[in-house]
Amino acid sequence: MGRLSGRGWFSDLMNIHFRRVWFRAAAFTFMWWMLTAGSVNSWLVGAPVVLVATLISMVLVPPFSCSVVGSVRFVPFFIWHSLRGGADVAWRAFHPQMPIAPGLVDFPLRLPPGMCRVFMVNTVSLLPGTLSVELGANCLKVHVLDIRKNVLSELATLEQIVAKMFKISLQDAKGDECNEEI
């Protein structure tokens, strides 16, 4: 970790986590305020709820880095693939011959385990005709409506976008990781 200030690494670390705790507390406070329509009387219950929610969120979802630019780039990707996926599935469903060739494909994951991998696996379902089926150690099994399409390249693109969003570099995938029993 580089030096953020002249106070030392521990001070900098505590400052970073304090900002993340503060942001989460502010988000939960805003949610409580919205849920209670700004009622002042609700804060007798709301303050402890916000405190507990903040503490639990720090335990269940440890702090992680997220790129604002990467997140902004993900939004149009998400919208485009959601619309394209919906149109593709609708076209296949209403087509007289129903042109599908369903099957399972194995995708070797290069994202490290953690929040970024979970985000990737959950996002796969927005791609046209795909659904995450099973997650192995470093392999994702995906059900596709048409195995003739190049789904692996779309999954690789998604993985790169998610990596940029979470500010991480992709690991080298070993070719045999998806051949193991998952």
PDB file of C-alpha atoms in Angstrom:
ATOM      1  CA  MET A   1       0.000   0.000   0.000  1.00  0.00           C
ATOM      2  CA  GLY A   2       1.473   3.361  -0.979  1.00  0.00           C
ATOM      3  CA  ARG A   3       1.692   6.275   1.368  1.00  0.00           C
ATOM      4  CA  LEU A   4      -1.512   8.300   1.282  1.00  0.00           C
ATOM      5  CA  SER A   5      -0.395  10.798   3.895  1.00  0.00           C
ATOM      6  CA  GLY A   6       2.594  11.430   6.095  1.00  0.00           C
ATOM      7  CA  ARG A   7       0.923   9.845   9.149  1.00  0.00           C
ATOM      8  CA  GLY A   8       1.807   6.202   8.471  1.00  0.00           C
ATOM      9  CA  TRP A   9       0.252   3.110   6.934  1.00  0.00           C
ATOM     10  CA  PHE A  10      -1.961   2.221   9.941  1.00  0.00           C
ATOM     11  CA  SER A  11      -3.494   5.697   9.997  1.00  0.00           C
ATOM     12  CA  ASP A  12      -4.097   5.525   6.267  1.00  0.00           C
ATOM     13  CA  LEU A  13      -5.675   2.064   6.561  1.00  0.00           C
ATOM     14  CA  MET A  14      -7.995   3.189   9.351  1.00  0.00           C
ATOM     15  CA  ASN A  15      -8.929   6.287   7.352  1.00  0.00           C
ATOM     16  CA  ILE A  16      -9.824   4.191   4.290  1.00  0.00           C
ATOM     17  CA  HIS A  17     -11.994   1.812   6.315  1.00  0.00           C
ATOM     18  CA  PHE A  18     -13.579   4.717   8.179  1.00  0.00           C
ATOM     19  CA  ARG A  19     -14.626   6.265   4.875  1.00  0.00           C
ATOM     20  CA  ARG A  20     -16.163   2.974   3.761  1.00  0.00           C
ATOM     21  CA  VAL A  21     -17.998   2.550   7.072  1.00  0.00           C
ATOM     22  CA  TRP A  22     -19.177   6.143   6.880  1.00  0.00           C
ATOM     23  CA  PHE A  23     -20.435   5.651   3.304  1.00  0.00           C
ATOM     24  CA  ARG A  24     -22.367   2.503   4.239  1.00  0.00           C
ATOM     25  CA  ALA A  25     -23.839   4.171   7.321  1.00  0.00           C
ATOM     26  CA  ALA A  26     -24.922   7.117   5.165  1.00  0.00           C
ATOM     27  CA  ALA A  27     -26.499   4.744   2.627  1.00  0.00           C
ATOM     28  CA  PHE A  28     -28.415   2.844   5.337  1.00  0.00           C
ATOM     29  CA  THR A  29     -29.472   6.144   6.925  1.00  0.00           C
ATOM     30  CA  PHE A  30     -30.818   7.331   3.580  1.00  0.00           C
ATOM     31  CA  MET A  31     -32.676   4.026   3.072  1.00  0.00           C
ATOM     32  CA  TRP A  32     -34.233   4.285   6.547  1.00  0.00           C
ATOM     33  CA  TRP A  33     -35.220   7.883   5.899  1.00  0.00           C
ATOM     34  CA  MET A  34     -36.880   6.858   2.603  1.00  0.00           C
ATOM     35  CA  LEU A  35     -38.671   3.866   4.172  1.00  0.00           C
ATOM     36  CA  THR A  36     -40.110   5.985   6.979  1.00  0.00           C
ATOM     37  CA  ALA A  37     -40.924   8.992   4.788  1.00  0.00           C
ATOM     38  CA  GLY A  38     -38.605  11.130   6.913  1.00  0.00           C
ATOM     39  CA  SER A  39     -40.532  10.594  10.144  1.00  0.00           C
ATOM     40  CA  VAL A  40     -38.532  11.950  13.088  1.00  0.00           C
ATOM     41  CA  ASN A  41     -40.269   9.550  15.501  1.00  0.00           C
ATOM     42  CA  SER A  42     -38.828   6.544  13.667  1.00  0.00           C
ATOM     43  CA  TRP A  43     -35.219   7.345  14.587  1.00  0.00           C
ATOM     44  CA  LEU A  44     -35.580   5.792  18.035  1.00  0.00           C
ATOM     45  CA  VAL A  45     -35.662   2.464  16.208  1.00  0.00           C
ATOM     46  CA  GLY A  46     -33.859   3.652  13.082  1.00  0.00           C
ATOM     47  CA  ALA A  47     -30.555   4.674  14.660  1.00  0.00           C
ATOM     48  CA  PRO A  48     -29.860   1.220  16.161  1.00  0.00           C
ATOM     49  CA  VAL A  49     -31.049  -0.458  12.940  1.00  0.00           C
ATOM     50  CA  VAL A  50     -28.678   1.668  10.852  1.00  0.00           C
ATOM     51  CA  LEU A  51     -25.796   0.926  13.236  1.00  0.00           C
ATOM     52  CA  VAL A  52     -26.436  -2.841  13.227  1.00  0.00           C
ATOM     53  CA  ALA A  53     -26.959  -2.920   9.446  1.00  0.00           C
ATOM     54  CA  THR A  54     -23.671  -1.077   8.930  1.00  0.00           C
ATOM     55  CA  LEU A  55     -21.741  -3.426  11.212  1.00  0.00           C
ATOM     56  CA  ILE A  56     -23.290  -6.550   9.678  1.00  0.00           C
ATOM     57  CA  SER A  57     -22.577  -5.279   6.162  1.00  0.00           C
ATOM     58  CA  MET A  58     -18.911  -4.755   7.050  1.00  0.00           C
ATOM     59  CA  VAL A  59     -18.681  -8.378   8.219  1.00  0.00           C
ATOM     60  CA  LEU A  60     -20.697  -9.989   5.412  1.00  0.00           C
ATOM     61  CA  VAL A  61     -19.414  -7.784   2.583  1.00  0.00           C
ATOM     62  CA  PRO A  62     -15.841  -6.759   3.377  1.00  0.00           C
ATOM     63  CA  PRO A  63     -14.605  -3.540   1.788  1.00  0.00           C
ATOM     64  CA  PHE A  64     -13.533  -3.873  -1.849  1.00  0.00           C
ATOM     65  CA  SER A  65     -12.272  -1.503  -4.513  1.00  0.00           C
ATOM     66  CA  CYS A  66     -14.559  -0.463  -7.309  1.00  0.00           C
ATOM     67  CA  SER A  67     -13.672   1.740 -10.254  1.00  0.00           C
ATOM     68  CA  VAL A  68     -16.128   4.521 -11.019  1.00  0.00           C
ATOM     69  CA  VAL A  69     -15.050   4.504 -14.670  1.00  0.00           C
ATOM     70  CA  GLY A  70     -15.351   0.706 -14.816  1.00  0.00           C
ATOM     71  CA  SER A  71     -18.812   0.858 -13.253  1.00  0.00           C
ATOM     72  CA  VAL A  72     -19.930   3.538 -15.712  1.00  0.00           C
ATOM     73  CA  ARG A  73     -18.663   1.371 -18.588  1.00  0.00           C
ATOM     74  CA  PHE A  74     -20.538  -1.637 -17.210  1.00  0.00           C
ATOM     75  CA  VAL A  75     -23.949   0.112 -17.284  1.00  0.00           C
ATOM     76  CA  PRO A  76     -24.305   0.404 -21.092  1.00  0.00           C
ATOM     77  CA  PHE A  77     -22.912  -3.128 -21.464  1.00  0.00           C
ATOM     78  CA  PHE A  78     -25.561  -4.378 -19.009  1.00  0.00           C
ATOM     79  CA  ILE A  79     -28.414  -2.474 -20.664  1.00  0.00           C
ATOM     80  CA  TRP A  80     -27.408  -3.496 -24.201  1.00  0.00           C
ATOM     81  CA  HIS A  81     -27.028  -7.185 -23.352  1.00  0.00           C
ATOM     82  CA  SER A  82     -30.247  -7.225 -21.330  1.00  0.00           C
ATOM     83  CA  LEU A  83     -32.230  -5.787 -24.235  1.00  0.00           C
ATOM     84  CA  ARG A  84     -30.454  -7.944 -26.801  1.00  0.00           C
ATOM     85  CA  GLY A  85     -30.912 -11.043 -24.640  1.00  0.00           C
ATOM     86  CA  GLY A  86     -34.618 -10.393 -24.170  1.00  0.00           C
ATOM     87  CA  ALA A  87     -35.174  -9.784 -27.879  1.00  0.00           C
ATOM     88  CA  ASP A  88     -33.172 -12.890 -28.823  1.00  0.00           C
ATOM     89  CA  VAL A  89     -35.066 -15.173 -26.454  1.00  0.00           C
ATOM     90  CA  ALA A  90     -38.433 -13.709 -27.527  1.00  0.00           C
ATOM     91  CA  TRP A  91     -37.557 -14.183 -31.210  1.00  0.00           C
ATOM     92  CA  ARG A  92     -36.571 -17.810 -30.608  1.00  0.00           C
ATOM     93  CA  ALA A  93     -39.741 -18.489 -28.600  1.00  0.00           C
ATOM     94  CA  PHE A  94     -42.067 -17.091 -31.270  1.00  0.00           C
ATOM     95  CA  HIS A  95     -40.180 -18.409 -34.315  1.00  0.00           C
ATOM     96  CA  PRO A  96     -42.104 -21.268 -36.023  1.00  0.00           C
ATOM     97  CA  GLN A  97     -39.105 -23.630 -36.031  1.00  0.00           C
ATOM     98  CA  MET A  98     -37.878 -22.451 -32.590  1.00  0.00           C
ATOM     99  CA  PRO A  99     -34.182 -22.324 -33.599  1.00  0.00           C
ATOM    100  CA  ILE A 100     -32.449 -23.487 -30.459  1.00  0.00           C
ATOM    101  CA  ALA A 101     -29.597 -25.888 -29.803  1.00  0.00           C
ATOM    102  CA  PRO A 102     -29.404 -25.951 -26.008  1.00  0.00           C
ATOM    103  CA  GLY A 103     -26.386 -27.250 -24.182  1.00  0.00           C
ATOM    104  CA  LEU A 104     -23.861 -26.701 -21.435  1.00  0.00           C
ATOM    105  CA  VAL A 105     -20.516 -24.960 -21.878  1.00  0.00           C
ATOM    106  CA  ASP A 106     -17.642 -24.735 -19.414  1.00  0.00           C
ATOM    107  CA  PHE A 107     -15.941 -21.373 -19.005  1.00  0.00           C
ATOM    108  CA  PRO A 108     -12.549 -21.239 -17.226  1.00  0.00           C
ATOM    109  CA  LEU A 109     -12.717 -18.314 -14.797  1.00  0.00           C
ATOM    110  CA  ARG A 110      -9.739 -15.991 -14.462  1.00  0.00           C
ATOM    111  CA  LEU A 111     -11.313 -13.748 -11.822  1.00  0.00           C
ATOM    112  CA  PRO A 112     -10.116 -14.420  -8.284  1.00  0.00           C
ATOM    113  CA  PRO A 113     -12.646 -15.801  -5.789  1.00  0.00           C
ATOM    114  CA  GLY A 114     -14.694 -13.189  -3.978  1.00  0.00           C
ATOM    115  CA  MET A 115     -17.120 -10.386  -4.734  1.00  0.00           C
ATOM    116  CA  CYS A 116     -15.977  -9.892  -8.330  1.00  0.00           C
ATOM    117  CA  ARG A 117     -16.493 -13.563  -9.201  1.00  0.00           C
ATOM    118  CA  VAL A 118     -19.946 -13.630  -7.584  1.00  0.00           C
ATOM    119  CA  PHE A 119     -20.875 -10.492  -9.525  1.00  0.00           C
ATOM    120  CA  MET A 120     -19.696 -12.090 -12.776  1.00  0.00           C
ATOM    121  CA  VAL A 121     -21.588 -15.345 -12.175  1.00  0.00           C
ATOM    122  CA  ASN A 122     -24.798 -13.477 -11.367  1.00  0.00           C
ATOM    123  CA  THR A 123     -24.414 -11.223 -14.404  1.00  0.00           C
ATOM    124  CA  VAL A 124     -23.999 -14.101 -16.869  1.00  0.00           C
ATOM    125  CA  SER A 125     -27.766 -14.555 -17.017  1.00  0.00           C
ATOM    126  CA  LEU A 126     -28.168 -11.199 -18.779  1.00  0.00           C
ATOM    127  CA  LEU A 127     -26.252 -12.427 -21.808  1.00  0.00           C
ATOM    128  CA  PRO A 128     -28.475 -13.663 -24.630  1.00  0.00           C
ATOM    129  CA  GLY A 129     -29.739 -17.158 -23.851  1.00  0.00           C
ATOM    130  CA  THR A 130     -27.359 -17.932 -20.970  1.00  0.00           C
ATOM    131  CA  LEU A 131     -27.822 -18.998 -17.379  1.00  0.00           C
ATOM    132  CA  SER A 132     -25.191 -19.827 -14.755  1.00  0.00           C
ATOM    133  CA  VAL A 133     -25.651 -23.441 -13.680  1.00  0.00           C
ATOM    134  CA  GLU A 134     -22.727 -24.396 -11.475  1.00  0.00           C
ATOM    135  CA  LEU A 135     -19.620 -22.723 -10.098  1.00  0.00           C
ATOM    136  CA  GLY A 136     -16.548 -24.854  -9.527  1.00  0.00           C
ATOM    137  CA  ALA A 137     -13.142 -23.904  -8.164  1.00  0.00           C
ATOM    138  CA  ASN A 138     -12.135 -22.025 -11.332  1.00  0.00           C
ATOM    139  CA  CYS A 139     -14.824 -23.058 -13.779  1.00  0.00           C
ATOM    140  CA  LEU A 140     -18.323 -21.807 -14.528  1.00  0.00           C
ATOM    141  CA  LYS A 141     -20.820 -24.167 -16.151  1.00  0.00           C
ATOM    142  CA  VAL A 142     -23.290 -22.179 -18.265  1.00  0.00           C
ATOM    143  CA  HIS A 143     -26.525 -23.331 -19.918  1.00  0.00           C
ATOM    144  CA  VAL A 144     -26.942 -21.763 -23.350  1.00  0.00           C
ATOM    145  CA  LEU A 145     -29.904 -21.738 -25.717  1.00  0.00           C
ATOM    146  CA  ASP A 146     -27.682 -22.082 -28.770  1.00  0.00           C
ATOM    147  CA  ILE A 147     -24.294 -23.794 -28.499  1.00  0.00           C
ATOM    148  CA  ARG A 148     -23.554 -22.777 -32.103  1.00  0.00           C
ATOM    149  CA  LYS A 149     -23.063 -19.159 -30.957  1.00  0.00           C
ATOM    150  CA  ASN A 150     -19.679 -18.024 -29.667  1.00  0.00           C
ATOM    151  CA  VAL A 151     -20.736 -17.691 -26.030  1.00  0.00           C
ATOM    152  CA  LEU A 152     -17.196 -18.129 -24.686  1.00  0.00           C
ATOM    153  CA  SER A 153     -16.019 -14.859 -26.272  1.00  0.00           C
ATOM    154  CA  GLU A 154     -18.998 -12.999 -24.770  1.00  0.00           C
ATOM    155  CA  LEU A 155     -18.206 -14.488 -21.364  1.00  0.00           C
ATOM    156  CA  ALA A 156     -14.555 -13.453 -21.741  1.00  0.00           C
ATOM    157  CA  THR A 157     -15.646  -9.895 -22.587  1.00  0.00           C
ATOM    158  CA  LEU A 158     -17.911  -9.804 -19.535  1.00  0.00           C
ATOM    159  CA  GLU A 159     -15.074 -11.103 -17.368  1.00  0.00           C
ATOM    160  CA  GLN A 160     -12.749  -8.332 -18.601  1.00  0.00           C
ATOM    161  CA  ILE A 161     -15.365  -5.651 -17.912  1.00  0.00           C
ATOM    162  CA  VAL A 162     -15.979  -7.001 -14.406  1.00  0.00           C
ATOM    163  CA  ALA A 163     -12.216  -7.093 -13.746  1.00  0.00           C
ATOM    164  CA  LYS A 164     -11.896  -3.433 -14.759  1.00  0.00           C
ATOM    165  CA  MET A 165     -14.904  -2.541 -12.623  1.00  0.00           C
ATOM    166  CA  PHE A 166     -13.343  -4.157  -9.534  1.00  0.00           C
ATOM    167  CA  LYS A 167      -9.831  -2.853 -10.377  1.00  0.00           C
ATOM    168  CA  ILE A 168      -8.225  -6.286 -10.533  1.00  0.00           C
ATOM    169  CA  SER A 169      -6.079  -8.107 -13.061  1.00  0.00           C
ATOM    170  CA  LEU A 170      -7.171 -11.418 -14.505  1.00  0.00           C
ATOM    171  CA  GLN A 171      -5.242 -14.552 -13.618  1.00  0.00           C
ATOM    172  CA  ASP A 172      -3.975 -16.921 -16.281  1.00  0.00           C
ATOM    173  CA  ALA A 173      -6.488 -19.709 -16.807  1.00  0.00           C
ATOM    174  CA  LYS A 174      -5.244 -23.256 -17.059  1.00  0.00           C
ATOM    175  CA  GLY A 175      -6.956 -25.126 -19.883  1.00  0.00           C
ATOM    176  CA  ASP A 176      -7.674 -28.291 -17.877  1.00  0.00           C
ATOM    177  CA  GLU A 177      -9.492 -26.614 -14.967  1.00  0.00           C
ATOM    178  CA  CYS A 178     -12.889 -27.060 -16.588  1.00  0.00           C
ATOM    179  CA  ASN A 179     -12.271 -30.706 -17.406  1.00  0.00           C
ATOM    180  CA  GLU A 180     -12.218 -31.656 -13.739  1.00  0.00           C
ATOM    181  CA  GLU A 181     -15.421 -32.798 -12.068  1.00  0.00           C
ATOM    182  CA  ILE A 182     -17.196 -29.816 -10.503  1.00  0.00           C
TER     183      ILE A 182
END
